[in-house]
Coordinates of C-alpha atoms and ligand atoms in Angstrom, one line a residue:
Chain A
M1 CA 0.0 0.0 0.0
R2 CA 1.1 3.5 -0.8
V3 CA 0.5 6.4 1.7
L4 CA 0.5 10.1 0.9
V5 CA 1.5 12.6 3.5
P6 CA 0.9 16.3 2.8
V7 CA 3.4 18.5 4.7
K8 CA 3.0 22.3 4.9
R9 CA 5.8 24.8 5.4
V10 CA 4.6 27.2 8.1
I11 CA 6.1 29.7 10.5
D12 CA 7.8 27.8 13.3
Y13 CA 5.6 27.3 16.3
N14 CA 8.0 29.1 18.6
V15 CA 8.1 32.3 16.7
K16 CA 6.1 35.2 18.0
V17 CA 4.0 36.4 15.1
R18 CA 4.1 40.1 14.2
V19 CA 1.3 41.7 12.2
K20 CA 2.5 44.1 9.5
P21 CA 1.8 47.7 10.2
D22 CA 0.0 48.2 6.9
G23 CA -2.5 45.5 7.9
T24 CA -1.9 43.3 4.9
G25 CA -0.8 40.2 6.8
V26 CA 1.9 38.9 9.1
D27 CA 5.6 39.5 8.7
L28 CA 7.2 36.4 7.3
A29 CA 10.5 38.0 6.3
N30 CA 13.5 36.4 8.0
V31 CA 11.3 34.4 10.2
K32 CA 12.1 30.7 11.0
M33 CA 9.9 28.4 9.0
S34 CA 9.3 24.7 9.8
M35 CA 7.1 21.8 9.0
N36 CA 3.6 22.1 10.4
P37 CA 3.9 20.2 13.7
F38 CA 0.8 18.0 13.0
D39 CA 2.4 17.1 9.7
E40 CA 5.5 15.8 11.4
I41 CA 3.2 13.6 13.4
A42 CA 1.6 12.4 10.2
V43 CA 5.0 11.6 8.6
E44 CA 6.0 9.7 11.7
E45 CA 2.9 7.7 11.7
A46 CA 3.2 6.8 8.0
V47 CA 6.9 5.8 8.5
R48 CA 6.0 3.6 11.5
L49 CA 3.4 1.9 9.3
K50 CA 6.1 1.2 6.8
E51 CA 8.5 0.0 9.4
A52 CA 5.7 -2.4 10.6
G53 CA 5.6 -3.8 7.1
K54 CA 2.0 -2.6 6.5
V55 CA 2.9 0.0 3.9
E56 CA 5.3 -0.2 0.9
E57 CA 5.8 3.5 0.1
V58 CA 5.4 6.8 1.8
I59 CA 5.2 9.9 -0.4
A60 CA 5.5 13.4 1.1
A61 CA 3.9 16.3 -0.8
S62 CA 3.9 20.0 -0.2
I63 CA 2.1 22.8 -2.0
G64 CA 4.0 26.1 -1.7
P65 CA 6.9 28.1 -2.8
A66 CA 10.2 26.6 -3.9
Q67 CA 11.5 26.6 -0.3
A68 CA 8.8 24.1 0.6
Q69 CA 11.4 21.6 -0.8
E70 CA 13.1 21.9 2.6
T71 CA 10.0 20.8 4.3
I72 CA 9.8 17.8 2.0
R73 CA 13.5 17.0 2.7
T74 CA 12.6 17.0 6.4
A75 CA 9.9 14.4 5.7
L76 CA 12.4 12.4 3.7
A77 CA 14.8 12.5 6.5
I78 CA 12.2 11.2 9.0
G79 CA 11.8 8.3 6.5
A80 CA 9.4 9.1 3.7
D81 CA 10.5 7.5 0.4
R82 CA 10.1 10.3 -2.1
G83 CA 8.6 13.8 -2.4
I84 CA 6.5 15.9 -4.7
L85 CA 6.5 19.7 -4.6
V86 CA 3.6 21.5 -6.2
T87 CA 4.7 25.0 -6.8
Q88 CA 1.7 27.1 -5.9
E89 CA 1.7 29.9 -3.4
G90 CA -1.1 30.9 -1.1
A91 CA -3.4 28.0 -2.0
E92 CA -6.5 27.8 0.2
P93 CA -7.6 24.5 1.7
L94 CA -10.1 23.7 -1.1
A95 CA -7.4 24.3 -3.7
V96 CA -4.9 22.2 -1.7
A97 CA -7.5 19.4 -1.4
K98 CA -8.0 19.5 -5.2
I99 CA -4.3 19.3 -5.8
L100 CA -4.0 16.4 -3.3
K101 CA -6.9 14.6 -5.0
A102 CA -5.0 14.7 -8.3
L103 CA -1.8 13.4 -6.6
A104 CA -3.7 10.7 -4.7
E105 CA -5.3 9.5 -7.9
K106 CA -2.1 9.7 -10.0
E107 CA -0.1 7.8 -7.4
G108 CA -2.7 5.3 -6.5
V109 CA -2.5 5.8 -2.8
E110 CA -4.9 4.1 -0.4
L111 CA -4.3 6.2 2.7
V112 CA -3.6 9.9 3.1
I113 CA -2.5 11.1 6.5
L114 CA -2.7 14.8 7.0
G115 CA -2.3 17.2 10.0
K116 CA -5.6 18.2 11.6
Q117 CA -4.7 21.8 11.3
A118 CA -2.1 24.1 9.8
I119 CA -0.8 26.4 12.6
D120 CA -0.7 29.4 10.3
D121 CA -4.2 29.6 8.8
D122 CA -5.7 27.4 11.6
S123 CA -8.3 26.3 9.1
N124 CA -8.7 22.6 10.0
Q125 CA -10.3 21.8 6.6
T126 CA -8.0 20.2 4.1
G127 CA -8.3 16.5 5.1
Q128 CA -12.1 16.6 5.4
M129 CA -12.3 18.4 2.0
L130 CA -10.0 15.9 0.4
A131 CA -12.1 13.0 1.7
A132 CA -15.2 14.6 0.2
L133 CA -13.6 15.1 -3.2
L134 CA -12.3 11.6 -3.3
G135 CA -15.5 10.1 -1.9
W136 CA -13.5 8.4 0.9
G137 CA -14.2 8.0 4.6
Q138 CA -12.4 10.4 7.0
A139 CA -11.2 10.1 10.6
T140 CA -10.2 13.5 12.0
F141 CA -8.1 14.1 15.2
A142 CA -6.5 10.7 15.4
S143 CA -4.8 9.5 18.6
K144 CA -4.5 5.9 17.5
V145 CA -4.5 4.3 14.0
E146 CA -4.7 0.6 13.4
L147 CA -4.4 -0.5 9.8
G148 CA -6.3 -3.7 9.1
D149 CA -7.3 -5.7 6.1
G150 CA -9.2 -3.3 3.8
K151 CA -10.0 -1.1 6.7
V152 CA -8.5 1.3 9.2
T153 CA -9.7 1.7 12.8
V154 CA -9.0 5.1 14.3
T155 CA -9.4 6.4 17.8
R156 CA -10.2 10.1 17.7
E157 CA -9.9 13.0 20.2
V158 CA -13.4 14.5 20.3
D159 CA -14.9 17.2 22.6
G160 CA -16.3 14.7 25.1
G161 CA -13.4 12.3 25.2
L162 CA -12.4 9.6 22.7
E163 CA -14.4 8.1 19.8
T164 CA -13.4 5.1 17.7
D165 CA -14.5 4.8 14.1
E166 CA -13.8 2.2 11.4
L167 CA -13.2 3.3 7.8
K168 CA -13.2 1.3 4.6
L169 CA -9.9 1.8 2.7
P170 CA -9.0 3.9 0.9
A171 CA -9.4 6.6 3.6
I172 CA -8.2 9.9 5.0
V173 CA -6.8 10.3 8.5
T174 CA -5.9 13.6 10.2
T175 CA -3.5 13.6 13.2
D176 CA -3.9 15.0 16.7
L177 CA -1.1 15.7 19.1
R178 CA -1.2 12.4 21.0
L179 CA -0.9 10.1 18.0
N180 CA 2.9 9.7 18.4
E181 CA 6.1 11.6 19.2
P182 CA 8.0 12.3 16.0
R183 CA 11.6 11.2 16.0
Y184 CA 14.5 13.5 15.4
A185 CA 16.1 12.8 12.0
S186 CA 19.6 11.4 12.4
L187 CA 22.5 13.0 10.5
P188 CA 22.9 9.9 8.2
N189 CA 19.2 10.0 7.4
I190 CA 19.4 13.7 6.6
M191 CA 22.2 13.0 4.2
K192 CA 20.3 10.1 2.7
A193 CA 17.3 12.3 2.3
K194 CA 19.2 14.6 0.0
K195 CA 19.5 11.8 -2.6
K196 CA 15.9 10.8 -2.5
Q197 CA 13.6 11.5 -5.5
L198 CA 11.8 14.9 -5.4
D199 CA 9.6 15.8 -8.3
T200 CA 8.2 19.2 -9.0
V201 CA 4.9 20.0 -10.7
T202 CA 2.5 22.9 -10.9
A203 CA -1.2 23.1 -10.0
A204 CA -1.8 23.6 -13.8
D205 CA 0.1 20.4 -14.7
L206 CA -2.4 18.6 -12.4
G207 CA -5.3 20.4 -14.0
V208 CA -6.3 22.3 -10.9
D209 CA -7.6 25.8 -10.7
A210 CA -6.1 27.2 -7.5
A211 CA -7.6 30.7 -7.7
P212 CA -8.5 31.9 -4.2
R213 CA -12.1 32.3 -3.2
L214 CA -11.4 34.4 -0.1
K215 CA -10.1 37.9 -0.1
T216 CA -8.3 39.1 3.0
L217 CA -9.4 42.7 3.5
K218 CA -7.1 43.3 6.5
V219 CA -5.2 41.7 9.3
V220 CA -4.9 43.3 12.7
E221 CA -3.5 42.5 16.1
P222 CA -6.0 41.2 18.6
P223 CA -7.0 43.6 21.4
K224 CA -4.3 43.7 24.1
R225 CA -5.1 42.9 27.6
G226 CA -4.4 45.6 30.1
A227 CA -1.6 45.1 32.5
G228 CA -2.6 43.2 35.6
V229 CA -1.3 43.3 39.2
K230 CA 0.6 40.9 41.4
V231 CA -1.1 40.0 44.7
A232 CA 1.0 39.0 47.7
T233 CA -1.3 36.6 49.5
V234 CA -4.2 34.2 48.9
Q235 CA -6.3 36.5 51.1
E236 CA -5.6 39.4 48.9
L237 CA -6.4 37.4 45.8
V238 CA -9.8 36.3 47.1
D239 CA -10.6 39.8 48.2
K240 CA -9.9 41.2 44.8
L241 CA -11.9 38.5 43.0
K242 CA -14.8 39.1 45.3
N243 CA -14.8 42.9 45.7
E244 CA -12.9 44.3 42.7
A245 CA -13.5 41.9 39.8
K246 CA -16.7 40.5 41.3
V247 CA -16.3 37.2 39.7
I248 CA -16.8 34.9 42.7
Chain B
M1 CA -31.4 34.8 3.0
A2 CA -32.1 31.4 4.4
I3 CA -29.7 30.2 7.0
L4 CA -29.2 26.6 8.1
V5 CA -27.6 25.9 11.5
I6 CA -26.5 22.4 12.3
A7 CA -27.5 21.2 15.7
E8 CA -25.0 19.6 18.1
H9 CA -26.5 16.9 20.2
D10 CA -26.2 13.3 21.5
N11 CA -29.7 12.3 20.3
Q12 CA -31.1 13.1 23.8
T13 CA -30.1 16.6 24.6
L14 CA -29.3 19.6 22.4
K15 CA -25.8 21.0 23.2
P16 CA -25.6 24.6 24.2
A17 CA -23.0 25.2 21.5
T18 CA -25.8 25.1 19.0
R19 CA -27.2 28.3 20.5
N20 CA -23.9 30.1 19.9
A21 CA -24.2 29.4 16.2
V22 CA -27.8 30.6 16.2
T23 CA -26.7 33.9 17.6
A24 CA -24.1 34.2 14.8
A25 CA -26.9 33.4 12.4
T26 CA -29.1 36.3 13.7
K27 CA -26.3 38.7 12.6
L28 CA -26.9 37.4 9.0
G29 CA -30.6 37.3 8.7
S30 CA -33.9 36.2 10.4
D31 CA -34.8 33.1 8.4
I32 CA -33.1 30.6 10.6
T33 CA -33.6 26.9 10.3
V34 CA -31.9 24.3 12.6
L35 CA -31.1 20.9 11.2
V36 CA -31.3 18.1 13.8
A37 CA -29.9 14.9 12.3
G38 CA -29.7 11.8 14.4
E39 CA -31.6 8.8 15.5
G40 CA -34.5 8.9 18.0
C41 CA -33.9 12.6 18.5
Q42 CA -37.4 14.1 18.5
A43 CA -36.7 15.7 22.0
V44 CA -33.7 17.5 20.5
A45 CA -35.8 18.9 17.7
D46 CA -38.4 20.0 20.2
A47 CA -35.7 21.8 22.2
A48 CA -34.3 23.4 19.0
A49 CA -37.7 24.7 18.1
K50 CA -37.8 26.6 21.4
I51 CA -34.6 28.5 20.8
A52 CA -35.3 32.3 20.4
G53 CA -34.8 33.3 16.8
V54 CA -35.3 29.9 15.2
T55 CA -38.0 29.9 12.6
K56 CA -37.9 26.3 11.5
V57 CA -36.5 22.9 12.5
L58 CA -35.7 20.1 10.0
L59 CA -35.5 16.7 11.6
A60 CA -33.8 13.8 9.9
E61 CA -33.8 10.5 11.7
A62 CA -32.0 7.4 10.6
P63 CA -29.6 4.8 12.1
E64 CA -26.8 6.0 9.9
L65 CA -27.2 9.5 11.3
A66 CA -27.0 8.4 14.9
H67 CA -23.3 9.4 15.5
S68 CA -22.9 12.4 13.1
L69 CA -20.6 10.4 10.9
P70 CA -19.5 13.0 8.3
E71 CA -19.7 10.6 5.4
N72 CA -23.5 10.3 6.0
L73 CA -24.3 13.7 7.4
A74 CA -22.4 15.9 4.9
P75 CA -24.4 14.9 1.8
L76 CA -27.6 15.8 3.6
I77 CA -26.4 19.2 4.6
A78 CA -24.9 19.8 1.1
E79 CA -28.2 19.1 -0.4
L80 CA -29.8 21.7 1.8
G81 CA -27.2 24.1 0.4
G82 CA -29.5 24.3 -2.6
S83 CA -32.1 26.2 -0.5
H84 CA -29.9 28.0 2.0
E85 CA -27.4 30.7 1.5
Y86 CA -25.6 30.0 4.7
L87 CA -24.7 26.7 6.2
M88 CA -23.2 27.0 9.7
A89 CA -22.2 25.1 12.8
T90 CA -20.3 25.9 15.9
A91 CA -16.6 24.8 15.7
T92 CA -17.0 21.8 18.0
S93 CA -15.3 18.5 17.0
M94 CA -18.5 17.6 15.1
G95 CA -18.7 21.0 13.3
K96 CA -15.0 20.9 12.4
S97 CA -15.3 17.4 11.0
V98 CA -18.5 17.8 9.0
M99 CA -18.5 21.3 7.6
P100 CA -15.4 21.2 5.5
R101 CA -16.7 18.0 3.9
V102 CA -19.9 19.9 3.1
A103 CA -18.0 22.8 1.7
A104 CA -16.0 20.6 -0.6
L105 CA -19.1 18.8 -1.9
L106 CA -20.4 22.2 -2.8
D107 CA -17.1 23.5 -4.2
V108 CA -17.0 26.2 -1.5
Q109 CA -14.1 27.5 0.5
Q110 CA -15.2 27.4 4.1
V111 CA -14.6 30.2 6.5
S112 CA -13.5 28.7 9.8
E113 CA -14.2 29.9 13.3
I114 CA -15.7 33.3 12.5
M115 CA -15.5 35.7 15.4
S116 CA -17.8 38.4 14.0
V117 CA -20.0 39.2 11.0
E118 CA -18.9 42.3 9.2
G119 CA -21.3 42.0 6.2
P120 CA -23.2 39.4 4.3
D121 CA -20.0 37.9 2.9
T122 CA -17.4 39.3 5.3
F123 CA -16.2 37.9 8.5
T124 CA -13.4 38.1 11.0
R125 CA -11.4 35.0 12.1
P126 CA -8.3 34.3 14.1
I127 CA -5.1 33.1 12.4
Y128 CA -1.7 32.2 13.8
A129 CA -3.1 31.0 17.2
G130 CA -5.2 34.2 17.5
N131 CA -2.1 36.4 17.3
A132 CA -3.7 38.0 14.3
I133 CA -7.3 38.6 13.3
A134 CA -8.1 38.5 9.6
T135 CA -11.1 40.1 7.9
V136 CA -12.0 37.9 5.0
Q137 CA -14.6 38.2 2.2
T138 CA -15.9 35.2 0.4
S139 CA -16.9 35.1 -3.2
D140 CA -18.8 31.8 -2.9
A141 CA -22.6 31.9 -3.5
V142 CA -23.2 29.5 -0.6
K143 CA -21.3 30.3 2.6
V144 CA -20.1 27.5 4.7
L145 CA -19.1 28.8 8.1
T146 CA -17.9 27.5 11.5
V147 CA -18.5 29.7 14.4
R148 CA -16.2 30.3 17.4
G149 CA -18.5 29.7 20.3
T150 CA -16.8 32.1 22.7
A151 CA -17.3 35.0 20.3
F152 CA -21.1 34.8 20.3
D153 CA -23.3 34.5 23.4
A154 CA -25.7 31.6 23.3
A155 CA -29.2 32.5 22.0
P156 CA -31.9 32.1 24.7
A157 CA -33.0 28.4 25.0
E158 CA -36.6 29.6 25.3
G159 CA -38.7 32.0 23.4
G160 CA -39.1 30.4 20.0
S161 CA -41.9 28.3 18.7
A162 CA -40.6 26.9 15.4
S163 CA -42.4 24.2 13.4
V164 CA -40.6 20.8 13.1
E165 CA -40.6 19.3 9.6
K166 CA -39.3 15.8 8.9
I167 CA -36.9 15.2 6.1
A168 CA -35.2 12.0 4.8
S169 CA -31.7 10.8 5.3
K170 CA -29.5 10.4 2.2
G171 CA -28.7 6.9 3.3
D172 CA -25.6 5.2 4.5
A173 CA -22.6 6.0 2.4
G174 CA -21.1 2.7 3.5
L175 CA -17.6 4.3 4.1
S176 CA -17.5 4.4 7.9
K177 CA -18.8 2.8 11.1
F178 CA -19.0 4.0 14.6
I179 CA -17.4 1.5 16.9
G180 CA -17.6 3.1 20.3
Q181 CA -16.7 6.0 22.6
E182 CA -15.1 6.7 25.9
L183 CA -16.6 9.9 27.3
S184 CA -15.1 11.6 30.3
K185 CA -17.6 11.6 33.1
S186 CA -17.9 14.7 35.2
E187 CA -20.4 16.3 37.4
R188 CA -18.8 19.6 36.7
P189 CA -19.9 22.2 34.2
E190 CA -18.8 21.7 30.6
L191 CA -15.5 23.3 29.8
T192 CA -16.4 25.5 26.9
S193 CA -19.6 26.9 28.4
A194 CA -18.5 27.1 32.1
R195 CA -18.5 30.6 33.7
R196 CA -15.4 29.6 35.7
V197 CA -12.5 27.4 34.7
I198 CA -9.5 26.3 36.7
S199 CA -6.7 24.7 34.7
G200 CA -3.5 22.9 35.7
G201 CA -0.3 22.5 33.8
R202 CA 3.0 20.5 34.0
G203 CA 3.5 22.1 37.4
M204 CA 0.8 19.9 38.9
Q205 CA 3.3 17.0 38.6
N206 CA 0.7 14.2 38.4
G207 CA -3.0 13.5 38.0
E208 CA -3.5 12.9 41.7
N209 CA -2.6 16.5 42.4
F210 CA -5.5 17.7 40.3
K211 CA -7.5 17.1 43.5
L212 CA -6.0 20.4 44.7
L213 CA -7.8 22.1 41.7
E214 CA -11.0 20.1 42.3
A215 CA -11.2 21.3 45.9
V216 CA -11.2 24.9 44.6
A217 CA -13.5 24.1 41.6
D218 CA -16.0 22.7 44.1
K219 CA -16.2 25.9 46.0
I220 CA -16.7 28.1 42.9
G221 CA -18.5 25.8 40.6
A222 CA -15.7 25.7 38.0
A223 CA -14.9 23.4 35.2
I224 CA -11.4 21.8 35.1
G225 CA -9.0 22.3 32.2
A226 CA -5.4 21.7 31.4
S227 CA -2.4 22.6 29.3
R228 CA -1.2 20.3 26.6
A229 CA 1.8 19.3 28.7
A230 CA -0.6 18.1 31.5
V231 CA -2.6 16.1 28.9
D232 CA 0.5 14.7 27.2
A233 CA 1.8 13.5 30.5
G234 CA -1.4 11.7 31.2
F235 CA -2.5 13.7 34.2
V236 CA -5.9 14.3 32.7
P237 CA -7.9 13.2 29.6
N238 CA -7.4 14.8 26.2
D239 CA -10.7 16.7 26.3
Y240 CA -9.4 18.9 29.1
Q241 CA -6.9 20.6 26.8
V242 CA -7.3 24.3 26.4
G243 CA -5.5 26.1 23.6
Q244 CA -4.9 26.7 19.9
T245 CA -5.4 23.1 19.1
G246 CA -7.7 22.2 22.1
K247 CA -10.7 23.9 23.4
I248 CA -11.3 27.6 23.3
V249 CA -12.8 29.0 26.5
A250 CA -13.7 32.5 27.6
P251 CA -15.2 32.3 31.1
D252 CA -15.7 35.1 33.5
L253 CA -12.9 33.7 35.6
Y254 CA -9.9 31.6 34.4
I255 CA -7.4 30.4 36.9
A256 CA -4.1 29.0 35.5
V257 CA -2.1 26.9 37.9
G258 CA 1.4 25.7 37.2
I259 CA 1.0 26.8 33.5
S260 CA 3.8 28.8 31.9
G261 CA 1.6 30.5 29.3
A262 CA 2.9 29.3 25.9
I263 CA 1.3 31.1 22.9
Q264 CA -0.6 27.9 22.1
H265 CA -2.2 27.9 25.5
L266 CA -2.9 31.6 25.6
A267 CA -4.7 31.2 22.2
G268 CA -7.4 29.2 24.0
M269 CA -8.1 31.4 27.1
K270 CA -6.9 34.9 26.6
D271 CA -10.4 36.2 25.9
S272 CA -11.5 35.2 29.4
K273 CA -12.9 38.2 31.4
V274 CA -10.6 37.8 34.4
I275 CA -7.4 35.8 34.4
V276 CA -5.6 34.6 37.5
A277 CA -2.2 33.0 37.3
I278 CA -0.6 31.0 40.0
N279 CA 3.0 30.1 39.2
K280 CA 6.3 29.9 41.2
D281 CA 8.3 31.6 38.4
S282 CA 7.6 35.3 38.5
E283 CA 8.9 35.6 34.9
A284 CA 6.4 33.1 33.5
P285 CA 4.7 34.5 30.4
I286 CA 1.3 33.7 31.8
F287 CA 1.6 36.7 34.1
S288 CA 1.6 39.0 31.0
V289 CA -2.1 38.2 30.4
A290 CA -3.1 37.8 34.0
D291 CA -5.3 40.4 35.8
Y292 CA -4.2 38.9 39.1
G293 CA -0.9 37.1 39.5
L294 CA 0.2 35.2 42.5
V295 CA 3.9 34.1 42.6
G296 CA 4.2 31.0 44.8
D297 CA 4.3 27.3 45.1
L298 CA 1.0 25.9 44.0
F299 CA 1.2 23.1 46.6
K300 CA 1.1 25.7 49.3
V301 CA -1.2 28.2 47.5
M302 CA -4.0 25.8 46.4
P303 CA -4.9 24.4 49.8
E304 CA -4.9 27.9 51.2
L305 CA -7.2 29.1 48.4
A306 CA -9.7 26.3 49.0
E307 CA -9.6 27.2 52.7
E308 CA -10.0 30.9 52.1
L309 CA -13.0 30.3 49.8
S310 CA -14.7 28.2 52.5
K311 CA -14.7 31.2 54.9
Ligands
FAD1 C1 1.3 22.2 17.3 C2 1.2 22.6 18.8 C3 0.0 22.7 19.3 C4 -0.1 23.0 20.7 N1 -1.3 23.2 21.2 C5 -1.4 23.5 22.5 C6 -2.7 23.7 23.1 O1 -3.8 23.7 22.5 N2 -2.8 24.0 24.5 C7 -1.7 24.1 25.2 O2 -1.8 24.3 26.5 N3 -0.4 23.9 24.7 C8 -0.3 23.6 23.4 N4 0.9 23.3 22.9 C9 2.1 23.2 23.8 C10 2.7 24.5 24.2 O3 3.6 25.0 23.3 C11 3.4 24.3 25.6 O4 4.4 23.3 25.5 C12 2.5 23.9 26.7 O5 1.4 24.8 26.8 C13 3.2 23.9 28.1 O6 2.4 23.5 29.1 P1 2.7 23.9 30.6 O7 2.6 25.4 30.7 O8 1.8 23.1 31.5 O9 4.1 23.4 30.9 P2 5.5 24.2 31.1 O10 5.7 25.2 30.0 O11 6.5 23.2 31.4 O12 5.2 25.1 32.4 C14 5.0 24.6 33.7 C15 4.9 25.8 34.6 O13 4.6 25.4 35.9 C16 5.3 26.2 36.8 N5 5.5 25.4 38.1 C17 6.2 24.2 38.2 N6 6.1 23.8 39.5 C18 5.3 24.7 40.2 C19 4.8 24.8 41.5 N7 5.1 23.9 42.4 N8 4.1 25.9 41.8 C20 3.7 26.8 40.9 N9 4.1 26.8 39.6 C21 4.9 25.7 39.2 C22 6.6 26.5 36.2 O14 7.2 27.7 36.7 C23 6.2 26.6 34.7 O15 5.9 28.0 34.4 C24 1.1 23.1 21.5 C25 2.3 22.9 20.9 C26 2.4 22.7 19.6 C27 3.8 22.5 18.9
AMP2 N1 0.1 23.9 1.3 C1 0.0 22.7 1.8 N2 0.9 21.8 1.5 C2 0.9 20.5 2.0 N3 0.0 20.1 2.9 C3 -1.0 21.0 3.3 C4 -1.0 22.4 2.8 N4 -2.1 23.0 3.3 C5 -2.6 22.1 4.2 N5 -2.0 20.9 4.1 C6 -2.3 19.7 4.9 O1 -3.6 19.9 5.4 C7 -3.6 19.9 6.9 C8 -4.6 20.8 7.4 O2 -4.4 22.1 7.0 P1 -5.5 23.3 7.1 O3 -6.8 22.7 6.6 O4 -5.0 24.4 6.3 O5 -5.6 23.6 8.6 C9 -2.1 20.2 7.2 O6 -1.8 19.8 8.5 C10 -1.4 19.5 6.1 O7 -1.3 18.1 6.3

């Protein structure tokens, strides 16, 4: 079986985001970029399935600028077999899902493991959209994935606790934080990754119209909270909560 | 401008989150229909019909709709997109799973977690863990939206008298099966709608120590939450996680105990009305958003707090 893992190049999760003064977006110049953390978990899961002998090939794909190659190389260093870069900047989740559909069909994959959410746009849409476009089952927010014969059983983190669903293959899974702890790529594996196959295509090559549907009119900073005070004792805290803030 | 709101429920009771989406819907128009899809959920439909502002309830009952499996639910909602300009749900785990599937079936780019309605096609939404707020305008004819629950007050549960109309399921897509669930049981208020929340982090050291938070929660009727670190370490179940990738809360009072205040955690609680931080490190970032900060050892502070609140 072949598995596709989409990996997005995003601002590193440790970076403090700054909104551009002109309100057109956030400042990405000279900012550290990394693989979306949920996608690292997705790559790790796919590679573990391969190591367990349940999967033959893991393909990592990224849709983005030329630099997204680095993100793909990171996936290859974790253990993905080959990569595909689709050069298309600013694609929205629907367009990404259309591109991934084309890739999934072309490569004949039976499982796509995505992150549940990209930490830049915080959309939480792409996996579900891809499932709809392909007409496959979907299991979002996975904390456990068991690949069986013609089916996959997934434990999911839902609002009330955990839910287990079974999907017919081919299927879509999106990862949550507790699915696994991604490994650090070793130096030899980073070197090996440089030699792995990485193809580049465009959205147009795949016959996808990636024109955006949304127009961002402006981007602003959220309202700042006023400075608070330090209290010295528990008595003072309770007094403030009762008599000043009036919340208890 | 017909609006369809998807009800969140467990076949027995209507979840309050539904009423947050109804309030968001009232900002767009007054022709508001609620879809209740499930099995044996007439009582839920009756409750939805009473929500103030709701003009109609559509009730679809079938075994394949019992667990809100997106494969079976999305085609039904997508079909209703033919007669509704807006399809919306609160951004719960159900809403997040189902709505993008609906959007793709309709070739629509969803707008996730709207925080305000700026116009018929224009909304604000948080990006980058809420460190930026974007105003976006959609060009799609049908608008598929999820709603950030904390940004809209819940519509009153009483006051409406909508009619309930039955509609048919689109059948079982045969792609997925519900196997089971393990729900956290708690007598406490539900995290996302609680007026007071007390959360513990890595500083709690283990699950047993959450008793210290429970003692305080009992006194003030609070829900219990946690940071990712506390959940990852297994102190508490996953559904306690507050943050960018967990639950978004905005209670009147949020007490963070032994939590450093990483941006991902702040993203889930910084819209709370009053924030209290209890941390032994006076430099912890959580203090930068706290209205009241107490620097101290939680193992000393929490028993004192429970004691003081009993007075
Ligand atoms: C993709 C991604 C998504 C994430 N999503 C979330 C999310 O949704 N929610 C979330 O919370 N995090 C999230 N995180 C994790 C986040 O970055 C932090 O790692 C996490 O919030 C830290 O949890 P913490 O504050 O409990 O632990 P720490 O940062 O280790 O802080 C522990 C604090 O406890 C204090 N402390 C220790 N002992 C005591 C004591 N005896 N008395 C008083 N204080 C004490 C310490 O001073 C310290 O400040 C995410 C991370 C990533 C990469
Ligand atoms: N440009 C992209 N390139 C590769 N994968 C992507 C891209 N955008 C989204 N994804 C995948 O879809 C997931 C969810 O993203 P989103 O729907 O944008 O929150 C991510 O975790 C990735 O796995």
